[in-house]
């Protein structure tokens, strides 16, 4: 198996793990989800004061960051599978998974399907894909720089 195929398998497995973790967290009832985020909320309340906005930011940041990380990893999976960057693919796939995540939450006590959460998840996916592109570009520029230095 080539190095690229091994990386492709690795990153697809990590993508599946991310999807499983998102599903797991979305299976929490509203009360369970709130209790998990309470530690962070309490920390931020100590800094910024007690208000509804603090809790909102923590909960929505969790959505955003879950999908940022997933899209970052999926971008690598697509790159090593296709041997080229197709930046739209991880955004589309992660966004579609976000739709299934929101639908899943309809069936969880105290949770709901929200368009706002899907938008937040999709924006996270776009950031994760952009982050992959930046990292990928910087690595390639560093490789080119080393080649040029070596050839002098």
PDB file of C-alpha atoms in Angstrom:
ATOM      1  CA  UNK A   1       0.000   0.000   0.000  1.00  0.00           C
ATOM      2  CA  UNK A   2       1.385   3.400  -0.984  1.00  0.00           C
ATOM      3  CA  UNK A   3       2.065   6.143   1.534  1.00  0.00           C
ATOM      4  CA  UNK A   4      -0.793   8.240   0.110  1.00  0.00           C
ATOM      5  CA  UNK A   5      -3.274   5.371   0.467  1.00  0.00           C
ATOM      6  CA  UNK A   6      -2.207   4.750   4.054  1.00  0.00           C
ATOM      7  CA  UNK A   7      -2.758   8.427   4.864  1.00  0.00           C
ATOM      8  CA  UNK A   8      -6.112   8.334   3.064  1.00  0.00           C
ATOM      9  CA  UNK A   9      -7.260   5.372   5.167  1.00  0.00           C
ATOM     10  CA  UNK A  10      -6.001   7.025   8.356  1.00  0.00           C
ATOM     11  CA  UNK A  11      -7.805  10.294   7.682  1.00  0.00           C
ATOM     12  CA  UNK A  12     -11.046   8.552   6.628  1.00  0.00           C
ATOM     13  CA  UNK A  13     -10.972   6.545   9.863  1.00  0.00           C
ATOM     14  CA  UNK A  14     -10.407   9.767  11.832  1.00  0.00           C
ATOM     15  CA  UNK A  15     -13.300  11.380   9.936  1.00  0.00           C
ATOM     16  CA  UNK A  16     -15.549   8.464  10.916  1.00  0.00           C
ATOM     17  CA  UNK A  17     -14.420   8.883  14.537  1.00  0.00           C
ATOM     18  CA  UNK A  18     -15.341  12.584  14.379  1.00  0.00           C
ATOM     19  CA  UNK A  19     -18.776  11.710  12.986  1.00  0.00           C
ATOM     20  CA  UNK A  20     -19.267   9.134  15.742  1.00  0.00           C
ATOM     21  CA  UNK A  21     -18.281  11.651  18.435  1.00  0.00           C
ATOM     22  CA  UNK A  22     -20.657  14.251  17.040  1.00  0.00           C
ATOM     23  CA  UNK A  23     -23.445  11.646  17.022  1.00  0.00           C
ATOM     24  CA  UNK A  24     -22.564  10.659  20.590  1.00  0.00           C
ATOM     25  CA  UNK A  25     -22.652  14.259  21.845  1.00  0.00           C
ATOM     26  CA  UNK A  26     -25.899  14.921  19.968  1.00  0.00           C
ATOM     27  CA  UNK A  27     -27.470  11.932  21.709  1.00  0.00           C
ATOM     28  CA  UNK A  28     -27.233  13.727  25.056  1.00  0.00           C
ATOM     29  CA  UNK A  29     -30.490  15.134  26.341  1.00  0.00           C
ATOM     30  CA  UNK A  30     -30.636  18.888  26.801  1.00  0.00           C
ATOM     31  CA  UNK A  31     -29.918  18.485  30.528  1.00  0.00           C
ATOM     32  CA  UNK A  32     -26.944  16.169  29.931  1.00  0.00           C
ATOM     33  CA  UNK A  33     -25.530  18.493  27.308  1.00  0.00           C
ATOM     34  CA  UNK A  34     -25.900  21.500  29.600  1.00  0.00           C
ATOM     35  CA  UNK A  35     -24.179  19.761  32.488  1.00  0.00           C
ATOM     36  CA  UNK A  36     -21.207  18.874  30.263  1.00  0.00           C
ATOM     37  CA  UNK A  37     -20.766  22.449  29.119  1.00  0.00           C
ATOM     38  CA  UNK A  38     -21.390  23.886  32.590  1.00  0.00           C
ATOM     39  CA  UNK A  39     -17.723  23.815  33.644  1.00  0.00           C
ATOM     40  CA  UNK A  40     -16.717  26.020  30.732  1.00  0.00           C
ATOM     41  CA  UNK A  41     -19.778  28.221  31.179  1.00  0.00           C
ATOM     42  CA  UNK A  42     -18.947  28.739  34.858  1.00  0.00           C
ATOM     43  CA  UNK A  43     -15.357  29.668  33.984  1.00  0.00           C
ATOM     44  CA  UNK A  44     -16.544  32.250  31.458  1.00  0.00           C
ATOM     45  CA  UNK A  45     -19.216  33.582  33.819  1.00  0.00           C
ATOM     46  CA  UNK A  46     -16.463  34.263  36.344  1.00  0.00           C
ATOM     47  CA  UNK A  47     -14.677  36.344  33.708  1.00  0.00           C
ATOM     48  CA  UNK A  48     -17.533  38.022  31.810  1.00  0.00           C
ATOM     49  CA  UNK A  49     -20.409  37.859  34.263  1.00  0.00           C
ATOM     50  CA  UNK A  50     -23.608  35.845  34.382  1.00  0.00           C
ATOM     51  CA  UNK A  51     -25.719  36.275  31.299  1.00  0.00           C
ATOM     52  CA  UNK A  52     -27.523  34.160  28.748  1.00  0.00           C
ATOM     53  CA  UNK A  53     -25.042  35.169  26.051  1.00  0.00           C
ATOM     54  CA  UNK A  54     -22.143  33.339  27.779  1.00  0.00           C
ATOM     55  CA  UNK A  55     -23.970  30.001  27.695  1.00  0.00           C
ATOM     56  CA  UNK A  56     -25.000  30.594  24.073  1.00  0.00           C
ATOM     57  CA  UNK A  57     -21.398  31.282  23.029  1.00  0.00           C
ATOM     58  CA  UNK A  58     -20.085  28.124  24.720  1.00  0.00           C
ATOM     59  CA  UNK A  59     -22.760  25.874  23.225  1.00  0.00           C
ATOM     60  CA  UNK A  60     -22.492  27.303  19.713  1.00  0.00           C
ATOM     61  CA  UNK A  61     -18.687  27.310  19.854  1.00  0.00           C
ATOM     62  CA  UNK A  62     -18.833  23.587  20.570  1.00  0.00           C
ATOM     63  CA  UNK A  63     -20.906  23.078  17.410  1.00  0.00           C
ATOM     64  CA  UNK A  64     -18.573  25.260  15.394  1.00  0.00           C
ATOM     65  CA  UNK A  65     -15.379  23.587  16.623  1.00  0.00           C
ATOM     66  CA  UNK A  66     -16.687  20.021  16.204  1.00  0.00           C
ATOM     67  CA  UNK A  67     -17.341  20.678  12.547  1.00  0.00           C
ATOM     68  CA  UNK A  68     -14.154  22.722  12.065  1.00  0.00           C
ATOM     69  CA  UNK A  69     -12.065  19.756  13.208  1.00  0.00           C
ATOM     70  CA  UNK A  70     -14.109  17.271  11.208  1.00  0.00           C
ATOM     71  CA  UNK A  71     -13.747  19.250   7.976  1.00  0.00           C
ATOM     72  CA  UNK A  72     -10.013  19.755   8.578  1.00  0.00           C
ATOM     73  CA  UNK A  73      -9.525  15.995   8.893  1.00  0.00           C
ATOM     74  CA  UNK A  74     -11.892  15.250   6.004  1.00  0.00           C
ATOM     75  CA  UNK A  75      -9.959  17.704   3.806  1.00  0.00           C
ATOM     76  CA  UNK A  76      -6.843  15.629   4.374  1.00  0.00           C
ATOM     77  CA  UNK A  77      -8.819  12.454   3.638  1.00  0.00           C
ATOM     78  CA  UNK A  78     -10.022  13.843   0.321  1.00  0.00           C
ATOM     79  CA  UNK A  79      -6.556  15.158  -0.543  1.00  0.00           C
ATOM     80  CA  UNK A  80      -4.856  11.803   0.016  1.00  0.00           C
ATOM     81  CA  UNK A  81      -7.677   9.945  -1.746  1.00  0.00           C
ATOM     82  CA  UNK A  82      -7.820  12.182  -4.839  1.00  0.00           C
ATOM     83  CA  UNK A  83      -4.204  13.445  -4.814  1.00  0.00           C
ATOM     84  CA  UNK A  84      -5.495  16.993  -5.212  1.00  0.00           C
ATOM     85  CA  UNK A  85      -7.322  19.631  -3.220  1.00  0.00           C
ATOM     86  CA  UNK A  86     -11.045  19.744  -3.803  1.00  0.00           C
ATOM     87  CA  UNK A  87     -11.968  22.293  -1.159  1.00  0.00           C
ATOM     88  CA  UNK A  88     -15.698  22.162  -1.841  1.00  0.00           C
ATOM     89  CA  UNK A  89     -15.988  18.424  -1.084  1.00  0.00           C
ATOM     90  CA  UNK A  90     -15.277  18.495   2.672  1.00  0.00           C
ATOM     91  CA  UNK A  91     -17.488  21.560   3.101  1.00  0.00           C
ATOM     92  CA  UNK A  92     -20.399  19.892   1.289  1.00  0.00           C
ATOM     93  CA  UNK A  93     -19.977  16.521   3.022  1.00  0.00           C
ATOM     94  CA  UNK A  94     -19.562  18.020   6.487  1.00  0.00           C
ATOM     95  CA  UNK A  95     -22.529  20.326   5.912  1.00  0.00           C
ATOM     96  CA  UNK A  96     -24.672  17.374   4.843  1.00  0.00           C
ATOM     97  CA  UNK A  97     -23.624  15.523   7.989  1.00  0.00           C
ATOM     98  CA  UNK A  98     -24.626  18.615   9.980  1.00  0.00           C
ATOM     99  CA  UNK A  99     -28.117  18.293   8.474  1.00  0.00           C
ATOM    100  CA  UNK A 100     -28.328  14.679   9.665  1.00  0.00           C
ATOM    101  CA  UNK A 101     -27.072  15.797  13.084  1.00  0.00           C
ATOM    102  CA  UNK A 102     -29.838  18.366  13.371  1.00  0.00           C
ATOM    103  CA  UNK A 103     -32.479  15.841  12.283  1.00  0.00           C
ATOM    104  CA  UNK A 104     -31.092  13.348  14.807  1.00  0.00           C
ATOM    105  CA  UNK A 105     -31.571  15.902  17.578  1.00  0.00           C
ATOM    106  CA  UNK A 106     -35.331  16.021  16.898  1.00  0.00           C
ATOM    107  CA  UNK A 107     -35.503  12.564  18.489  1.00  0.00           C
ATOM    108  CA  UNK A 108     -33.467  13.484  21.595  1.00  0.00           C
ATOM    109  CA  UNK A 109     -35.296  14.719  24.706  1.00  0.00           C
ATOM    110  CA  UNK A 110     -35.094  18.484  25.036  1.00  0.00           C
ATOM    111  CA  UNK A 111     -33.118  18.967  21.805  1.00  0.00           C
ATOM    112  CA  UNK A 112     -34.312  20.415  18.518  1.00  0.00           C
ATOM    113  CA  UNK A 113     -33.446  20.806  14.863  1.00  0.00           C
ATOM    114  CA  UNK A 114     -32.253  24.348  14.249  1.00  0.00           C
ATOM    115  CA  UNK A 115     -31.302  26.050  11.004  1.00  0.00           C
ATOM    116  CA  UNK A 116     -28.990  28.344  12.989  1.00  0.00           C
ATOM    117  CA  UNK A 117     -26.996  25.352  14.265  1.00  0.00           C
ATOM    118  CA  UNK A 118     -26.654  23.962  10.739  1.00  0.00           C
ATOM    119  CA  UNK A 119     -25.321  27.351   9.563  1.00  0.00           C
ATOM    120  CA  UNK A 120     -22.854  27.442  12.477  1.00  0.00           C
ATOM    121  CA  UNK A 121     -21.745  23.868  11.689  1.00  0.00           C
ATOM    122  CA  UNK A 122     -21.296  24.690   7.995  1.00  0.00           C
ATOM    123  CA  UNK A 123     -19.283  27.822   8.807  1.00  0.00           C
ATOM    124  CA  UNK A 124     -17.110  25.634  11.049  1.00  0.00           C
ATOM    125  CA  UNK A 125     -16.650  23.234   8.138  1.00  0.00           C
ATOM    126  CA  UNK A 126     -15.599  26.108   5.884  1.00  0.00           C
ATOM    127  CA  UNK A 127     -13.034  27.259   8.470  1.00  0.00           C
ATOM    128  CA  UNK A 128     -11.666  23.710   8.863  1.00  0.00           C
ATOM    129  CA  UNK A 129     -11.292  23.384   5.109  1.00  0.00           C
ATOM    130  CA  UNK A 130      -9.620  26.790   4.892  1.00  0.00           C
ATOM    131  CA  UNK A 131      -7.261  25.788   7.710  1.00  0.00           C
ATOM    132  CA  UNK A 132      -6.300  22.648   5.794  1.00  0.00           C
ATOM    133  CA  UNK A 133      -5.623  24.711   2.661  1.00  0.00           C
ATOM    134  CA  UNK A 134      -3.422  27.148   4.622  1.00  0.00           C
ATOM    135  CA  UNK A 135      -1.466  24.313   6.277  1.00  0.00           C
ATOM    136  CA  UNK A 136      -1.155  22.474   2.955  1.00  0.00           C
ATOM    137  CA  UNK A 137       0.068  25.624   1.179  1.00  0.00           C
ATOM    138  CA  UNK A 138       2.610  26.447   3.893  1.00  0.00           C
ATOM    139  CA  UNK A 139       4.000  22.895   3.860  1.00  0.00           C
ATOM    140  CA  UNK A 140       4.370  22.970   0.072  1.00  0.00           C
ATOM    141  CA  UNK A 141       6.059  26.380   0.146  1.00  0.00           C
ATOM    142  CA  UNK A 142       8.492  25.116   2.799  1.00  0.00           C
ATOM    143  CA  UNK A 143       9.268  22.033   0.666  1.00  0.00           C
ATOM    144  CA  UNK A 144       9.852  24.221  -2.405  1.00  0.00           C
ATOM    145  CA  UNK A 145      12.090  26.540  -0.398  1.00  0.00           C
ATOM    146  CA  UNK A 146      14.175  23.591   0.868  1.00  0.00           C
ATOM    147  CA  UNK A 147      14.502  22.218  -2.682  1.00  0.00           C
ATOM    148  CA  UNK A 148      15.673  25.589  -3.993  1.00  0.00           C
ATOM    149  CA  UNK A 149      18.194  25.950  -1.156  1.00  0.00           C
ATOM    150  CA  UNK A 150      19.477  22.425  -1.736  1.00  0.00           C
ATOM    151  CA  UNK A 151      19.891  22.997  -5.498  1.00  0.00           C
ATOM    152  CA  UNK A 152      22.012  26.147  -5.057  1.00  0.00           C
TER     153      UNK A 152
END
